PDB file of C-alpha atoms in Angstrom:
ATOM      1  CA  MET P   1      97.700 100.895 104.792  1.00  0.00           C
ATOM      2  CA  THR P   2      96.883 103.852 106.720  1.00  0.00           C
ATOM      3  CA  HIS P   3      97.592 107.359 105.213  1.00  0.00           C
ATOM      4  CA  LEU P   4      97.951 110.125 107.796  1.00  0.00           C
ATOM      5  CA  LEU P   5      97.827 114.111 107.248  1.00  0.00           C
ATOM      6  CA  LEU P   6      99.740 116.314 109.793  1.00  0.00           C
ATOM      7  CA  ALA P   7      99.137 120.097 109.053  1.00  0.00           C
ATOM      8  CA  LEU P   8     100.793 122.821 111.199  1.00  0.00           C
ATOM      9  CA  GLU P   9      99.552 125.855 111.017  1.00  0.00           C
ATOM     10  CA  SER P  10      99.782 129.080 113.103  1.00  0.00           C
ATOM     11  CA  CYS P  11      96.411 130.091 114.579  1.00  0.00           C
ATOM     12  CA  SER P  12      94.615 132.523 117.219  1.00  0.00           C
ATOM     13  CA  ASN P  13      93.536 131.389 120.383  1.00  0.00           C
ATOM     14  CA  LEU P  14      90.575 133.566 119.787  1.00  0.00           C
ATOM     15  CA  ALA P  15      89.692 131.254 116.873  1.00  0.00           C
ATOM     16  CA  ALA P  16      90.463 128.018 118.780  1.00  0.00           C
ATOM     17  CA  LEU P  17      87.376 125.560 119.685  1.00  0.00           C
ATOM     18  CA  SER P  18      86.339 125.285 123.255  1.00  0.00           C
ATOM     19  CA  GLY P  19      88.864 122.904 124.893  1.00  0.00           C
ATOM     20  CA  SER P  20      91.742 123.557 122.290  1.00  0.00           C
ATOM     21  CA  TYR P  21      94.739 125.642 122.251  1.00  0.00           C
ATOM     22  CA  CYS P  22      97.080 126.994 119.577  1.00  0.00           C
ATOM     23  CA  ALA P  23     100.468 125.917 119.625  1.00  0.00           C
ATOM     24  CA  ASP P  24     103.267 128.633 119.730  1.00  0.00           C
ATOM     25  CA  GLN P  25     106.169 128.816 117.302  1.00  0.00           C
ATOM     26  CA  ASN P  26     108.613 126.873 119.626  1.00  0.00           C
ATOM     27  CA  VAL P  27     106.310 123.849 119.741  1.00  0.00           C
ATOM     28  CA  ILE P  28     106.008 123.841 116.177  1.00  0.00           C
ATOM     29  CA  MET P  29     109.371 124.069 115.529  1.00  0.00           C
ATOM     30  CA  SER P  30     110.013 121.373 118.090  1.00  0.00           C
ATOM     31  CA  ILE P  31     107.618 118.880 116.504  1.00  0.00           C
ATOM     32  CA  GLN P  32     109.082 119.843 112.990  1.00  0.00           C
ATOM     33  CA  GLN P  33     112.913 119.059 114.275  1.00  0.00           C
ATOM     34  CA  ASN P  34     111.829 115.868 116.384  1.00  0.00           C
ATOM     35  CA  PHE P  35     109.531 114.087 114.040  1.00  0.00           C
ATOM     36  CA  MET P  36     109.111 115.116 110.634  1.00  0.00           C
ATOM     37  CA  GLY P  37     112.200 113.470 109.607  1.00  0.00           C
ATOM     38  CA  PHE P  38     110.542 110.379 110.669  1.00  0.00           C
ATOM     39  CA  TYR P  39     107.162 110.782 108.921  1.00  0.00           C
ATOM     40  CA  SER P  40     109.251 111.664 105.786  1.00  0.00           C
ATOM     41  CA  PHE P  41     111.069 108.386 106.242  1.00  0.00           C
ATOM     42  CA  GLN P  42     107.934 106.318 106.825  1.00  0.00           C
ATOM     43  CA  ILE P  43     106.222 107.907 103.748  1.00  0.00           C
ATOM     44  CA  ARG P  44     109.463 107.011 101.567  1.00  0.00           C
ATOM     45  CA  LEU P  45     109.410 103.402 103.055  1.00  0.00           C
ATOM     46  CA  GLU P  46     105.773 102.771 102.540  1.00  0.00           C
ATOM     47  CA  TYR P  47     106.392 104.285  98.856  1.00  0.00           C
ATOM     48  CA  LEU P  48     109.727 101.599  98.622  1.00  0.00           C
ATOM     49  CA  ILE P  49     107.497  98.777  99.779  1.00  0.00           C
ATOM     50  CA  LEU P  50     104.469  99.366  97.141  1.00  0.00           C
ATOM     51  CA  LYS P  51     107.209  99.587  94.286  1.00  0.00           C
ATOM     52  CA  THR P  52     108.962  96.465  95.602  1.00  0.00           C
ATOM     53  CA  GLN P  53     105.651  94.378  95.901  1.00  0.00           C
ATOM     54  CA  LEU P  54     104.953  95.640  92.148  1.00  0.00           C
ATOM     55  CA  ILE P  55     108.377  94.403  91.055  1.00  0.00           C
ATOM     56  CA  ILE P  56     107.855  91.198  92.903  1.00  0.00           C
ATOM     57  CA  LYS P  57     104.548  90.723  91.027  1.00  0.00           C
ATOM     58  CA  THR P  58     105.871  91.444  87.424  1.00  0.00           C
ATOM     59  CA  PHE P  59     108.649  89.375  88.218  1.00  0.00           C
ATOM     60  CA  ALA P  60     106.653  86.467  89.383  1.00  0.00           C
ATOM     61  CA  LYS P  61     104.530  86.611  86.009  1.00  0.00           C
ATOM     62  CA  LEU P  62     107.565  86.859  83.872  1.00  0.00           C
ATOM     63  CA  TYR P  63     109.612  83.791  85.952  1.00  0.00           C
ATOM     64  CA  ALA P  64     105.924  81.838  85.289  1.00  0.00           C
ATOM     65  CA  GLN P  65     106.339  82.579  81.615  1.00  0.00           C
ATOM     66  CA  PHE P  66     109.905  81.805  81.491  1.00  0.00           C
ATOM     67  CA  LEU P  67     109.420  78.427  82.829  1.00  0.00           C
ATOM     68  CA  GLN P  68     106.841  77.519  80.563  1.00  0.00           C
ATOM     69  CA  LEU P  69     109.146  78.364  77.767  1.00  0.00           C
ATOM     70  CA  VAL P  70     111.903  76.396  79.085  1.00  0.00           C
ATOM     71  CA  LEU P  71     109.670  73.202  79.868  1.00  0.00           C
ATOM     72  CA  ALA P  72     108.304  73.446  76.366  1.00  0.00           C
ATOM     73  CA  ILE P  73     112.044  73.502  74.955  1.00  0.00           C
ATOM     74  CA  PHE P  74     112.958  70.672  77.146  1.00  0.00           C
ATOM     75  CA  LYS P  75     109.736  68.681  75.657  1.00  0.00           C
ATOM     76  CA  LYS P  76     110.811  69.433  71.938  1.00  0.00           C
ATOM     77  CA  ILE P  77     114.335  68.040  73.004  1.00  0.00           C
ATOM     78  CA  ILE P  78     113.386  65.043  74.512  1.00  0.00           C
TER      79      ILE P  78
END
């Protein structure tokens, strides 16, 4: 899984590295309005996937133990 961090901050073109530039407030607001909901959704979706995988692993272990118990009961009955 890839984790990304997007940091938006105001800056000064005087302090920018060669070949880079500072985004103005309109660009920052546009990015936040258009993409931040998607990033938030993606992060929540990845969290949900991790939790679902944990539940599936736990259920698989419990189900295996349950089957062993059922088989043991059937062996005693037969």
